[in-house]
Short mmCIF file of C-alpha atoms in Angstrom, two decimals:
data_model
loop_
_atom_site.label_atom_id
_atom_site.label_comp_id
_atom_site.label_asym_id
_atom_site.label_seq_id
_atom_site.Cartn_x
_atom_site.Cartn_y
_atom_site.Cartn_z
CA UNK A 1 -4.73 9.16 3.22
CA UNK A 2 -5.34 12.84 3.93
CA UNK A 3 -6.66 13.97 7.30
CA UNK A 4 -9.40 16.57 6.94
CA UNK A 5 -8.94 19.62 9.17
CA UNK A 6 -11.67 21.76 7.61
CA UNK A 7 -13.68 21.57 4.40
CA UNK A 8 -10.77 23.24 2.59
CA UNK A 9 -7.65 22.18 4.50
CA UNK A 10 -6.23 18.65 4.82
CA UNK A 11 -2.99 17.18 6.16
CA UNK A 12 -1.22 14.18 4.62
CA UNK A 13 1.76 12.45 6.25
CA UNK A 14 4.23 10.64 3.99
CA UNK A 15 7.46 8.70 4.23
CA UNK A 16 10.25 7.22 2.13
CA UNK A 17 13.03 4.72 2.75
CA UNK A 18 15.96 3.91 0.43
CA UNK A 19 19.25 2.01 0.40
CA UNK A 20 22.36 2.64 -1.71
CA UNK A 21 25.46 0.51 -2.03
CA UNK A 22 28.79 1.06 -3.76
CA UNK A 23 29.21 -1.10 -6.85
CA UNK A 24 31.76 -1.66 -9.59
CA UNK A 25 30.72 1.37 -11.63
CA UNK A 26 29.79 3.86 -8.93
CA UNK A 27 31.58 6.11 -6.47
CA UNK A 28 28.38 7.38 -4.89
CA UNK A 29 27.59 7.54 -1.21
CA UNK A 30 26.44 4.33 0.43
CA UNK A 31 24.06 3.61 3.27
CA UNK A 32 20.41 3.91 4.18
CA UNK A 33 18.07 6.84 4.62
CA UNK A 34 14.54 7.27 5.88
CA UNK A 35 12.54 10.48 5.43
CA UNK A 36 9.17 11.47 6.87
CA UNK A 37 7.18 14.59 6.09
CA UNK A 38 3.85 16.35 6.18
CA UNK A 39 1.91 17.97 3.35
CA UNK A 40 -0.80 20.57 3.91
CA UNK A 41 -3.28 21.10 1.08
CA UNK A 42 -5.65 24.04 0.70
CA UNK A 43 -8.55 23.68 -1.75
CA UNK A 44 -9.01 27.26 -2.93
CA UNK A 45 -12.10 26.21 -4.86
CA UNK A 46 -13.23 23.19 -6.89
CA UNK A 47 -10.68 24.06 -9.62
CA UNK A 48 -7.61 25.20 -7.69
CA UNK A 49 -5.51 23.44 -5.06
CA UNK A 50 -2.36 24.71 -3.32
CA UNK A 51 -0.07 22.71 -1.05
CA UNK A 52 3.04 23.19 1.05
CA UNK A 53 5.17 20.41 2.46
CA UNK A 54 8.25 19.74 4.51
CA UNK A 55 10.28 16.60 5.14
CA UNK A 56 13.19 15.64 7.30
CA UNK A 57 15.64 12.76 7.42
CA UNK A 58 15.06 10.70 10.57
CA UNK A 59 17.13 7.59 9.76
CA UNK A 60 20.63 7.77 8.30
CA UNK A 61 23.54 5.35 8.06
CA UNK A 62 26.82 4.96 6.21
CA UNK A 63 27.83 7.88 4.02
CA UNK A 64 24.35 8.81 2.83
CA UNK A 65 23.52 12.52 2.79
CA UNK A 66 20.41 13.78 4.58
CA UNK A 67 17.65 15.43 2.55
CA UNK A 68 15.83 17.99 4.67
CA UNK A 69 13.46 19.63 2.20
CA UNK A 70 10.57 22.06 1.89
CA UNK A 71 8.46 23.06 -1.07
CA UNK A 72 5.22 24.29 -2.57
CA UNK A 73 2.94 22.90 -5.25
CA UNK A 74 -0.44 23.22 -6.81
CA UNK A 75 -2.81 22.25 -9.57
CA UNK A 76 -5.39 24.17 -11.55
CA UNK A 77 -8.23 23.13 -13.84
CA UNK A 78 -8.04 25.87 -16.48
CA UNK A 79 -11.21 24.73 -18.24
CA UNK A 80 -13.12 21.51 -18.84
CA UNK A 81 -10.30 20.08 -20.98
CA UNK A 82 -7.01 21.63 -19.81
CA UNK A 83 -5.27 21.30 -16.44
CA UNK A 84 -1.84 22.23 -15.09
CA UNK A 85 0.13 21.03 -12.07
CA UNK A 86 3.55 21.74 -10.63
CA UNK A 87 5.80 21.53 -7.62
CA UNK A 88 9.09 23.09 -6.52
CA UNK A 89 11.25 22.28 -3.54
CA UNK A 90 14.71 22.96 -2.21
CA UNK A 91 16.67 20.92 0.27
CA UNK A 92 19.96 19.41 1.26
CA UNK A 93 20.41 17.73 -2.13
CA UNK A 94 19.50 20.79 -4.17
CA UNK A 95 16.60 21.98 -6.32
CA UNK A 96 13.73 19.71 -7.39
CA UNK A 97 10.85 20.58 -9.74
CA UNK A 98 7.99 19.08 -11.72
CA UNK A 99 5.51 20.63 -14.15
CA UNK A 100 2.72 19.05 -16.21
CA UNK A 101 0.24 20.34 -18.77
CA UNK A 102 -2.66 18.01 -19.56
CA UNK A 103 -5.37 18.08 -22.22
CA UNK A 104 -8.41 15.79 -22.13
CA UNK A 105 -10.75 16.48 -25.05
CA UNK A 106 -13.00 13.59 -24.01
CA UNK A 107 -13.35 11.25 -21.05
CA UNK A 108 -11.48 8.59 -23.06
CA UNK A 109 -8.54 10.70 -24.32
CA UNK A 110 -5.69 12.43 -22.53
CA UNK A 111 -2.55 14.14 -23.85
CA UNK A 112 0.20 15.50 -21.64
CA UNK A 113 3.65 17.06 -21.60
CA UNK A 114 5.79 17.51 -18.54
CA UNK A 115 9.20 18.33 -17.13
CA UNK A 116 11.01 16.70 -14.21
CA UNK A 117 14.21 17.68 -12.39
CA UNK A 118 15.02 15.17 -9.66
CA UNK A 119 17.54 16.29 -7.05
CA UNK A 120 17.83 12.72 -5.76
CA UNK A 121 18.98 11.45 -9.15
CA UNK A 122 22.24 13.40 -8.99
CA UNK A 123 23.07 11.29 -5.90
CA UNK A 124 22.03 8.06 -7.62
CA UNK A 125 23.85 4.78 -7.08
CA UNK A 126 25.49 4.61 -10.50
CA UNK A 127 22.70 2.87 -12.42
CA UNK A 128 22.73 3.03 -15.27
CA UNK A 129 25.69 5.44 -14.90
CA UNK A 130 27.12 8.21 -12.74
CA UNK A 131 26.39 11.85 -13.50
CA UNK A 132 29.03 13.63 -15.59
CA UNK A 133 28.25 17.31 -16.10
CA UNK A 134 24.98 18.92 -15.06
CA UNK A 135 21.61 17.21 -14.83
CA UNK A 136 19.10 19.25 -16.84
CA UNK A 137 16.17 16.96 -16.12
CA UNK A 138 13.87 15.18 -18.52
CA UNK A 139 10.92 16.06 -20.78
CA UNK A 140 8.05 13.62 -21.14
CA UNK A 141 5.17 13.80 -23.64
CA UNK A 142 2.52 11.20 -24.22
CA UNK A 143 -1.06 10.24 -24.88
CA UNK A 144 -3.55 7.72 -23.50
CA UNK A 145 -6.76 6.66 -25.20
CA UNK A 146 -9.61 4.25 -24.50
CA UNK A 147 -11.03 2.98 -27.78
CA UNK A 148 -13.80 0.89 -26.22
CA UNK A 149 -14.77 -0.84 -23.00
CA UNK A 150 -12.22 -3.54 -23.85
CA UNK A 151 -9.31 -1.73 -25.52
CA UNK A 152 -7.01 1.10 -24.40
CA UNK A 153 -3.51 2.20 -25.43
CA UNK A 154 -0.78 4.68 -24.59
CA UNK A 155 2.36 6.14 -26.13
CA UNK A 156 5.10 8.18 -24.49
CA UNK A 157 8.35 9.89 -25.48
CA UNK A 158 11.04 10.69 -22.90
CA UNK A 159 14.04 12.91 -23.61
CA UNK A 160 16.50 12.67 -20.73
CA UNK A 161 19.27 15.27 -20.29
CA UNK A 162 21.39 13.57 -17.62
CA UNK A 163 24.66 15.48 -17.95
CA UNK A 164 26.89 14.33 -20.80
CA UNK A 165 24.63 11.35 -21.46
CA UNK A 166 21.40 12.09 -23.33
CA UNK A 167 18.75 9.51 -24.14
CA UNK A 168 15.57 9.40 -26.19
CA UNK A 169 13.09 6.64 -25.41
CA UNK A 170 9.70 5.77 -26.89
CA UNK A 171 7.27 3.53 -25.02
CA UNK A 172 4.03 2.04 -26.31
CA UNK A 173 1.46 -0.16 -24.65
CA UNK A 174 -1.98 -1.68 -25.10
CA UNK A 175 -4.47 -3.17 -22.62
CA UNK A 176 -7.30 -5.56 -23.45
CA UNK A 177 -10.05 -6.19 -20.87
CA UNK A 178 -12.57 -8.69 -22.28
CA UNK A 179 -14.60 -8.87 -19.07
CA UNK A 180 -14.51 -7.96 -15.38
CA UNK A 181 -12.25 -10.92 -14.55
CA UNK A 182 -9.49 -10.80 -17.16
CA UNK A 183 -7.10 -8.14 -18.41
CA UNK A 184 -4.14 -8.49 -20.78
CA UNK A 185 -1.36 -6.01 -21.48
CA UNK A 186 1.58 -5.60 -23.80
CA UNK A 187 4.36 -3.04 -23.95
CA UNK A 188 7.26 -2.04 -26.18
CA UNK A 189 10.13 0.31 -25.34
CA UNK A 190 12.88 1.45 -27.70
CA UNK A 191 15.55 4.04 -27.08
CA UNK A 192 19.12 5.22 -27.54
CA UNK A 193 21.60 6.54 -25.00
CA UNK A 194 24.03 9.07 -26.49
CA UNK A 195 27.13 8.94 -24.31
CA UNK A 196 29.55 11.87 -24.72
CA UNK A 197 31.76 10.99 -21.76
CA UNK A 198 35.40 9.92 -22.11
CA UNK A 199 36.70 6.55 -21.00
CA UNK A 200 39.63 7.39 -18.66
CA UNK A 201 41.38 4.13 -19.52
CA UNK A 202 41.41 4.48 -23.31
CA UNK A 203 40.97 8.25 -23.63
CA UNK A 204 38.27 7.72 -26.27
CA UNK A 205 34.57 8.50 -26.24
CA UNK A 206 32.36 5.87 -24.61
CA UNK A 207 30.08 4.10 -27.11
CA UNK A 208 26.41 4.89 -27.55
CA UNK A 209 24.00 2.01 -27.09
CA UNK A 210 20.44 1.09 -28.07
CA UNK A 211 17.89 -0.49 -25.76
CA UNK A 212 14.83 -2.52 -26.73
CA UNK A 213 12.34 -4.11 -24.32
CA UNK A 214 9.09 -6.00 -24.76
CA UNK A 215 6.65 -7.10 -22.05
CA UNK A 216 3.43 -9.10 -21.75
CA UNK A 217 1.15 -9.34 -18.71
CA UNK A 218 -2.17 -10.76 -17.59
CA UNK A 219 -4.36 -10.37 -14.50
CA UNK A 220 -7.27 -12.45 -13.29
CA UNK A 221 -9.64 -11.56 -10.46
CA UNK A 222 -12.78 -13.66 -10.40
CA UNK A 223 -15.73 -14.43 -8.18
CA UNK A 224 -14.59 -18.07 -7.96
CA UNK A 225 -12.16 -17.37 -5.06
CA UNK A 226 -9.17 -17.34 -7.41
CA UNK A 227 -7.00 -14.39 -8.39
CA UNK A 228 -3.63 -14.26 -10.11
CA UNK A 229 -1.24 -12.29 -12.26
CA UNK A 230 1.75 -12.92 -14.49
CA UNK A 231 4.25 -10.74 -16.34
CA UNK A 232 7.15 -11.47 -18.66
CA UNK A 233 9.75 -9.04 -20.01
CA UNK A 234 12.79 -9.20 -22.28
CA UNK A 235 15.34 -6.39 -22.57
CA UNK A 236 18.27 -6.11 -24.97
CA UNK A 237 21.12 -3.54 -24.89
CA UNK A 238 23.27 -3.23 -28.01
CA UNK A 239 26.35 -0.99 -28.23
CA UNK A 240 28.58 -0.03 -31.16
CA UNK A 241 31.62 -2.00 -29.98
CA UNK A 242 29.68 -4.72 -28.10
CA UNK A 243 31.18 -3.58 -24.77
CA UNK A 244 27.74 -2.70 -23.38
CA UNK A 245 25.72 -5.55 -24.83
CA UNK A 246 23.39 -7.18 -22.32
CA UNK A 247 20.32 -9.43 -22.47
CA UNK A 248 17.90 -9.65 -19.56
CA UNK A 249 14.82 -11.82 -19.02
CA UNK A 250 12.16 -11.48 -16.30
CA UNK A 251 9.15 -13.62 -15.37
CA UNK A 252 6.89 -12.94 -12.41
CA UNK A 253 3.69 -14.73 -11.37
CA UNK A 254 1.41 -14.89 -8.33
CA UNK A 255 -1.68 -16.94 -7.49
CA UNK A 256 -4.16 -16.84 -4.62
CA UNK A 257 -6.88 -19.44 -4.00
CA UNK A 258 -9.46 -19.24 -1.23
CA UNK A 259 -9.77 -22.92 -0.39
CA UNK A 260 -12.41 -22.41 2.32
CA UNK A 261 -13.97 -19.67 4.40
CA UNK A 262 -10.99 -19.83 6.77
CA UNK A 263 -8.02 -20.79 4.57
CA UNK A 264 -6.26 -19.25 1.59
CA UNK A 265 -3.37 -20.67 -0.45
CA UNK A 266 -0.76 -18.25 -1.80
CA UNK A 267 1.94 -18.95 -4.38
CA UNK A 268 4.44 -16.73 -6.20
CA UNK A 269 7.36 -17.12 -8.57
CA UNK A 270 10.01 -14.64 -9.76
CA UNK A 271 12.94 -15.21 -12.11
CA UNK A 272 15.48 -12.71 -13.46
CA UNK A 273 18.32 -13.83 -15.73
CA UNK A 274 20.90 -11.51 -17.27
CA UNK A 275 24.04 -12.00 -19.31
CA UNK A 276 26.51 -9.54 -20.78
CA UNK A 277 29.84 -9.29 -22.54
CA UNK A 278 31.57 -9.21 -19.15
CA UNK A 279 30.81 -11.15 -15.99
CA UNK A 280 30.03 -8.09 -13.87
CA UNK A 281 26.46 -7.97 -15.16
CA UNK A 282 25.76 -11.69 -15.37
CA UNK A 283 23.29 -12.80 -12.75
CA UNK A 284 20.65 -15.33 -11.81
CA UNK A 285 17.74 -14.79 -9.45
CA UNK A 286 14.97 -17.33 -8.84
CA UNK A 287 12.52 -17.18 -5.95
CA UNK A 288 9.40 -19.26 -5.42
CA UNK A 289 7.10 -19.47 -2.43
CA UNK A 290 4.03 -21.40 -1.29
CA UNK A 291 2.02 -20.44 1.76
CA UNK A 292 -1.25 -21.07 3.57
CA UNK A 293 -2.96 -18.24 5.44
CA UNK A 294 -5.52 -18.87 8.20
CA UNK A 295 -8.09 -16.22 9.04
CA UNK A 296 -11.39 -17.51 10.42
CA UNK A 297 -14.43 -15.93 8.78
CA UNK A 298 -16.50 -15.81 11.98
CA UNK A 299 -13.73 -14.41 14.18
CA UNK A 300 -10.50 -12.67 13.19
CA UNK A 301 -8.90 -12.81 16.65
CA UNK A 302 -6.49 -15.52 15.48
CA UNK A 303 -4.48 -15.16 12.25
CA UNK A 304 -1.67 -17.34 10.98
CA UNK A 305 0.63 -17.95 8.02
CA UNK A 306 2.73 -21.00 7.14
CA UNK A 307 5.17 -20.45 4.27
CA UNK A 308 7.94 -22.18 2.32
CA UNK A 309 10.38 -20.20 0.14
CA UNK A 310 13.10 -21.37 -2.23
CA UNK A 311 15.73 -18.77 -3.14
CA UNK A 312 18.46 -19.05 -5.79
CA UNK A 313 20.34 -15.72 -5.72
CA UNK A 314 23.57 -15.55 -7.75
CA UNK A 315 24.21 -11.82 -8.34
CA UNK A 316 26.96 -10.45 -10.56
CA UNK A 317 29.83 -8.37 -9.19
CA UNK A 318 27.93 -5.07 -9.44
CA UNK A 319 24.41 -6.34 -8.82
CA UNK A 320 22.25 -5.97 -5.72
CA UNK A 321 21.44 -9.18 -3.87
CA UNK A 322 18.27 -10.02 -1.93
CA UNK A 323 19.54 -8.16 1.15
CA UNK A 324 19.64 -4.87 -0.79
CA UNK A 325 23.43 -4.60 -0.97
CA UNK A 326 25.97 -5.13 -3.73
CA UNK A 327 28.39 -6.99 -1.46
CA UNK A 328 26.06 -9.62 -0.01
CA UNK A 329 26.93 -13.26 -0.68
CA UNK A 330 25.31 -15.59 -3.18
CA UNK A 331 22.95 -18.15 -1.73
CA UNK A 332 20.75 -21.18 -2.42
CA UNK A 333 18.27 -21.47 0.44
CA UNK A 334 15.16 -23.34 1.57
CA UNK A 335 13.23 -21.34 4.17
CA UNK A 336 10.30 -22.53 6.30
CA UNK A 337 8.37 -20.15 8.58
CA UNK A 338 5.29 -20.01 10.80
CA UNK A 339 3.77 -16.72 11.94
CA UNK A 340 0.68 -16.06 14.09
CA UNK A 341 -1.17 -13.31 15.96
CA UNK A 342 -3.87 -13.53 18.62
CA UNK A 343 -6.02 -10.63 19.89
CA UNK A 344 -6.03 -11.04 23.66
CA UNK A 345 -8.21 -7.95 24.09
CA UNK A 346 -9.38 -5.14 21.82
CA UNK A 347 -6.14 -3.30 22.59
CA UNK A 348 -3.54 -6.06 23.06
CA UNK A 349 -2.33 -8.51 20.39
CA UNK A 350 0.34 -11.14 21.01
CA UNK A 351 2.30 -12.78 18.21
CA UNK A 352 5.12 -15.19 17.49
CA UNK A 353 7.24 -16.30 14.55
CA UNK A 354 9.55 -19.23 13.99
CA UNK A 355 11.65 -19.79 10.88
CA UNK A 356 14.46 -22.04 9.73
CA UNK A 357 16.85 -21.67 6.78
CA UNK A 358 18.59 -24.70 5.27
CA UNK A 359 20.92 -23.95 2.39
CA UNK A 360 24.37 -22.82 1.35
CA UNK A 361 26.16 -19.57 0.62
CA UNK A 362 29.41 -18.32 -0.89
CA UNK A 363 31.25 -15.07 -1.38
CA UNK A 364 31.22 -13.43 -4.81
CA UNK A 365 34.98 -13.83 -5.34
CA UNK A 366 35.99 -16.02 -8.25
CA UNK A 367 36.56 -19.58 -7.08
CA UNK A 368 34.79 -19.15 -3.74
CA UNK A 369 33.42 -22.40 -2.31
CA UNK A 370 29.86 -23.07 -1.18
CA UNK A 371 29.42 -23.35 2.58
CA UNK A 372 26.54 -24.65 4.67
CA UNK A 373 24.05 -22.00 5.77
CA UNK A 374 21.65 -23.18 8.49
CA UNK A 375 19.92 -20.78 10.86
CA UNK A 376 16.84 -20.55 13.08
CA UNK A 377 14.87 -17.42 13.96
CA UNK A 378 12.46 -16.93 16.86
CA UNK A 379 10.36 -13.80 17.56
CA UNK A 380 7.89 -12.87 20.31
CA UNK A 381 5.94 -9.63 19.92
CA UNK A 382 3.23 -7.56 21.54
CA UNK A 383 1.10 -4.86 19.90
CA UNK A 384 -0.81 -2.30 21.94
CA UNK A 385 -3.56 -0.21 20.38
CA UNK A 386 -2.97 3.09 22.16
CA UNK A 387 -5.76 5.24 20.73
CA UNK A 388 -7.88 5.28 17.60
CA UNK A 389 -5.04 5.82 15.08
CA UNK A 390 -1.92 4.86 17.03
CA UNK A 391 -0.26 1.50 17.82
CA UNK A 392 2.89 0.54 19.71
CA UNK A 393 4.99 -2.57 19.01
CA UNK A 394 7.63 -4.45 21.02
CA UNK A 395 9.55 -7.50 19.80
CA UNK A 396 12.14 -9.84 21.27
CA UNK A 397 14.25 -11.73 18.74
CA UNK A 398 16.81 -14.53 18.67
CA UNK A 399 18.86 -15.87 15.75
CA UNK A 400 20.83 -19.13 15.99
CA UNK A 401 23.43 -19.66 13.25
CA UNK A 402 24.52 -23.31 13.15
CA UNK A 403 27.29 -22.69 10.62
CA UNK A 404 28.98 -19.98 12.67
CA UNK A 405 28.02 -21.58 15.99
CA UNK A 406 26.64 -18.28 17.30
CA UNK A 407 23.45 -16.98 18.89
CA UNK A 408 22.39 -13.34 18.47
CA UNK A 409 19.67 -11.64 20.49
CA UNK A 410 17.87 -8.43 19.73
CA UNK A 411 14.84 -6.28 20.42
CA UNK A 412 12.72 -3.91 18.39
CA UNK A 413 10.34 -1.07 19.29
CA UNK A 414 8.10 0.97 16.99
CA UNK A 415 5.16 3.33 16.89
CA UNK A 416 2.61 3.16 14.05
CA UNK A 417 0.11 5.70 12.75
CA UNK A 418 -2.92 4.44 10.84
CA UNK A 419 -3.45 6.20 7.50
CA UNK A 420 -7.03 5.44 6.59
CA UNK A 421 -8.37 1.91 6.91
CA UNK A 422 -5.82 0.07 4.78
CA UNK A 423 -2.38 1.44 5.61
CA UNK A 424 -0.19 2.41 8.54
CA UNK A 425 3.21 4.10 8.79
CA UNK A 426 5.68 3.20 11.51
CA UNK A 427 8.87 4.64 12.97
CA UNK A 428 11.03 2.45 15.18
CA UNK A 429 14.45 1.27 16.29
CA UNK A 430 16.03 -2.17 15.85
CA UNK A 431 18.42 -2.85 18.72
CA UNK A 432 19.68 -6.08 17.11
CA UNK A 433 21.98 -6.60 14.12
CA UNK A 434 19.65 -8.89 12.17
CA UNK A 435 16.22 -8.57 10.54
CA UNK A 436 13.17 -10.87 10.60
CA UNK A 437 13.92 -11.98 7.01
CA UNK A 438 15.97 -15.19 6.84
CA UNK A 439 16.89 -14.42 3.23
CA UNK A 440 19.05 -11.56 4.54
CA UNK A 441 22.55 -12.91 5.22
CA UNK A 442 24.15 -9.52 5.95
CA UNK A 443 23.54 -8.53 9.58
CA UNK A 444 23.62 -4.74 9.35
CA UNK A 445 20.06 -3.86 10.35
CA UNK A 446 20.64 -2.10 13.65
CA UNK A 447 19.25 1.43 13.86
CA UNK A 448 16.23 3.58 13.09
CA UNK A 449 13.79 2.32 10.47
CA UNK A 450 10.60 3.39 8.70
CA UNK A 451 7.99 0.80 7.81
CA UNK A 452 4.85 1.20 5.66
CA UNK A 453 2.28 -1.61 5.96
CA UNK A 454 -0.68 -2.21 3.68
CA UNK A 455 -3.72 -4.13 4.93
CA UNK A 456 -6.56 -5.87 3.05
#
């Protein structure tokens, strides 16, 4: 994504957006933050690279703290087998640093050891726990090896020094690629969190707990117009007094089929189930979707997508719901949507979207009743291709909520910068309270936003 200035100097824009919400175990700041920045890299020679960067917070809400930051970094190929890399920065949230030493005796083997101190982590949203004491960072050491064209494996140890809680985790994985179409993977993670903090209620030391996780995955990308992927994971937490026991299960799958030169069918499925010794971490999340995309092979002036989504989102008391908050309601929704774009000229594209949600929702309080949740969304938009790498966007939006008997209207404006041929970064402002996602039941989306879009 870098923009070449000279043979030695390049510029690379970057951005980041995050949300944090107060939950049952955290007293951290809440709200949203968007950062954008620019990195300048100087290639001293073919073995040495030096960079400087700066970033600023351009979107901020709630009680989030800004993170204006500047830093330097670099990497050096010491010889044919050994390389080093590092970065240091200082900003509103404090000091941040990374350092890595790598050794590659052959093209198929790599060993590494590194250190990471993340200033953002000290402001984390309480998962898996708040910081008590001083964060001393983490040390990571590992190895990766390719045994043949079909088999590769890795192993990694991570010692985390997050204040009064220290953890040691080992991760192992293997990948099998029998041919160009198929790949299979498996992973195992085992670790222990040593918790030296004191429970204020009992006055005793909080219990340590062990964590074990296993995962399996497969990917298929063939020449028969079919591609898909699937992954399953199980994770088990086990504490000394059973107070931190938790079992979690995840299954994710996606499938794409090119049914003709102009049509493509898309399907996906995600399920996350968790249960614990208390109800705060119990949760159920199931989402499935089926869509049909239209993009004519002979002319791409008209593009369209028709999609159906089923959502079953029953978060626990301290879990984040689909809207990205820990106070959003539970919901069971059926969502239908149609979206299309048409290139009027080389510079102007007009688009529209219509969606309807039919379902029910309830608050997270014990004994809350399910209530009808029916809404319709309409959007009209216009894109203008200003110059080679810049686009402007305007949208008019309307949301009709049948349950509340209300109609909300909004508008959105944004400017996008193309980063290469497959990605663009946008900065804009949403003048309305709601988003274009009918799964989002919490209307708190007004304000500045950053959007990163990938294109095939």
